[in-house]
mmCIF file of C-alpha atoms in Angstrom:
data_model
loop_
_atom_site.group_PDB
_atom_site.id
_atom_site.type_symbol
_atom_site.label_atom_id
_atom_site.label_comp_id
_atom_site.label_asym_id
_atom_site.label_seq_id
_atom_site.Cartn_x
_atom_site.Cartn_y
_atom_site.Cartn_z
ATOM 1 C CA UNK A 10 147.561 93.855 -44.638
ATOM 2 C CA UNK A 11 144.195 94.820 -46.087
ATOM 3 C CA UNK A 12 142.441 93.160 -48.993
ATOM 4 C CA UNK A 13 139.838 95.381 -50.642
ATOM 5 C CA UNK A 14 136.901 93.956 -52.569
ATOM 6 C CA UNK A 15 136.107 96.165 -55.559
ATOM 7 C CA UNK A 16 132.741 95.866 -57.349
ATOM 8 C CA UNK A 17 132.595 92.184 -56.327
ATOM 9 C CA UNK A 18 134.832 91.451 -59.324
ATOM 10 C CA UNK A 19 138.343 92.354 -58.157
ATOM 11 C CA UNK A 20 140.481 92.347 -55.041
ATOM 12 C CA UNK A 21 143.356 94.601 -54.141
ATOM 13 C CA UNK A 22 146.040 93.438 -51.669
ATOM 14 C CA UNK A 23 147.836 96.411 -50.137
ATOM 15 C CA UNK A 24 150.779 94.303 -48.944
ATOM 16 C CA UNK A 25 151.681 92.945 -52.376
ATOM 17 C CA UNK A 26 150.360 95.892 -54.454
ATOM 18 C CA UNK A 27 148.448 93.329 -56.472
ATOM 19 C CA UNK A 28 145.097 93.795 -58.158
ATOM 20 C CA UNK A 29 143.362 90.501 -58.978
ATOM 21 C CA UNK A 30 140.353 89.560 -61.106
ATOM 22 C CA UNK A 31 138.350 87.140 -58.944
ATOM 23 C CA UNK A 32 136.722 85.357 -61.887
ATOM 24 C CA UNK A 33 139.811 84.790 -64.051
ATOM 25 C CA UNK A 34 142.505 84.794 -61.370
ATOM 26 C CA UNK A 35 144.543 87.200 -63.501
ATOM 27 C CA UNK A 36 146.513 89.729 -61.489
ATOM 28 C CA UNK A 37 148.728 92.761 -62.029
ATOM 29 C CA UNK A 38 151.202 94.591 -59.802
ATOM 30 C CA UNK A 39 151.168 98.366 -59.836
ATOM 31 C CA UNK A 40 154.095 100.747 -59.173
ATOM 32 C CA UNK A 41 154.385 102.462 -55.771
ATOM 33 C CA UNK A 42 153.182 106.011 -56.513
ATOM 34 C CA UNK A 43 150.293 104.736 -58.632
ATOM 35 C CA UNK A 44 149.346 102.337 -55.833
ATOM 36 C CA UNK A 45 149.384 105.173 -53.327
ATOM 37 C CA UNK A 46 146.987 107.049 -55.614
ATOM 38 C CA UNK A 47 144.726 104.003 -56.066
ATOM 39 C CA UNK A 48 144.689 103.318 -52.309
ATOM 40 C CA UNK A 49 143.682 106.904 -51.596
ATOM 41 C CA UNK A 50 140.843 106.680 -54.102
ATOM 42 C CA UNK A 51 139.706 103.326 -52.666
ATOM 43 C CA UNK A 52 139.775 104.664 -49.116
ATOM 44 C CA UNK A 53 137.818 107.759 -50.169
ATOM 45 C CA UNK A 54 135.479 106.094 -52.668
ATOM 46 C CA UNK A 55 132.441 107.147 -50.622
ATOM 47 C CA UNK A 56 133.238 110.784 -51.396
ATOM 48 C CA UNK A 57 131.420 112.124 -54.393
ATOM 49 C CA UNK A 58 134.462 114.140 -55.482
ATOM 50 C CA UNK A 59 138.164 113.816 -54.725
ATOM 51 C CA UNK A 60 139.830 117.167 -55.294
ATOM 52 C CA UNK A 61 143.243 117.529 -56.931
ATOM 53 C CA UNK A 62 144.606 119.290 -53.849
ATOM 54 C CA UNK A 63 143.582 116.383 -51.591
ATOM 55 C CA UNK A 64 145.207 113.840 -53.858
ATOM 56 C CA UNK A 65 148.348 115.910 -54.385
ATOM 57 C CA UNK A 66 148.745 116.428 -50.627
ATOM 58 C CA UNK A 67 148.352 112.699 -50.024
ATOM 59 C CA UNK A 68 150.837 111.653 -52.707
ATOM 60 C CA UNK A 69 153.568 114.243 -52.149
ATOM 61 C CA UNK A 70 152.953 115.517 -48.608
ATOM 62 C CA UNK A 71 154.841 118.730 -47.791
ATOM 63 C CA UNK A 72 156.368 118.791 -51.275
ATOM 64 C CA UNK A 73 152.895 119.060 -52.837
ATOM 65 C CA UNK A 74 153.157 122.849 -53.021
ATOM 66 C CA UNK A 75 155.961 122.420 -55.572
ATOM 67 C CA UNK A 76 154.189 119.766 -57.662
ATOM 68 C CA UNK A 77 152.479 120.800 -60.889
ATOM 69 C CA UNK A 78 149.177 119.458 -62.181
ATOM 70 C CA UNK A 79 151.182 117.662 -64.867
ATOM 71 C CA UNK A 80 152.729 115.366 -62.244
ATOM 72 C CA UNK A 81 149.337 114.273 -60.959
ATOM 73 C CA UNK A 82 147.987 113.970 -64.496
ATOM 74 C CA UNK A 83 150.890 111.658 -65.361
ATOM 75 C CA UNK A 84 150.261 109.432 -62.316
ATOM 76 C CA UNK A 85 146.578 109.143 -63.231
ATOM 77 C CA UNK A 86 147.396 108.460 -66.885
ATOM 78 C CA UNK A 87 149.773 105.651 -65.894
ATOM 79 C CA UNK A 88 147.252 104.192 -63.446
ATOM 80 C CA UNK A 89 144.562 104.195 -66.140
ATOM 81 C CA UNK A 90 147.029 102.525 -68.512
ATOM 82 C CA UNK A 91 147.819 99.844 -65.921
ATOM 83 C CA UNK A 92 144.111 99.136 -65.493
ATOM 84 C CA UNK A 93 143.210 99.250 -69.192
ATOM 85 C CA UNK A 94 142.212 95.834 -70.456
ATOM 86 C CA UNK A 95 142.217 94.510 -66.906
ATOM 87 C CA UNK A 96 139.141 96.355 -65.696
ATOM 88 C CA UNK A 97 135.660 95.554 -67.074
ATOM 89 C CA UNK A 98 134.718 99.206 -67.601
ATOM 90 C CA UNK A 99 136.698 101.306 -70.075
ATOM 91 C CA UNK A 100 137.173 104.188 -67.602
ATOM 92 C CA UNK A 101 137.924 103.602 -63.945
ATOM 93 C CA UNK A 102 137.668 107.236 -62.844
ATOM 94 C CA UNK A 103 136.758 110.508 -64.467
ATOM 95 C CA UNK A 104 138.614 113.788 -64.261
ATOM 96 C CA UNK A 105 137.569 117.410 -64.521
ATOM 97 C CA UNK A 106 139.345 120.695 -64.002
ATOM 98 C CA UNK A 107 139.691 120.525 -60.208
ATOM 99 C CA UNK A 108 138.608 117.032 -59.160
ATOM 100 C CA UNK A 109 139.036 113.313 -59.967
#
């Protein structure tokens, strides 16, 4: 089990898939594929850019060659929706044509 500290305002517990606001104690659980995406971004946060191909390979493994951009876009949309209103900033991550 790993508990990540994010911006000194939130924690993420990878065993329970729970994101918690330290100040308010409010927490949310996030669905499996979205969590896998969030974990990858947390573990690679030091990178300036996370490329679509990297993220797609991590989420779908060998099947990634058959996955369209729309699948990844949907996962990111749902993750943003989960975090909306829970996160202090309006946008948690930015996207461009080939990176996130």
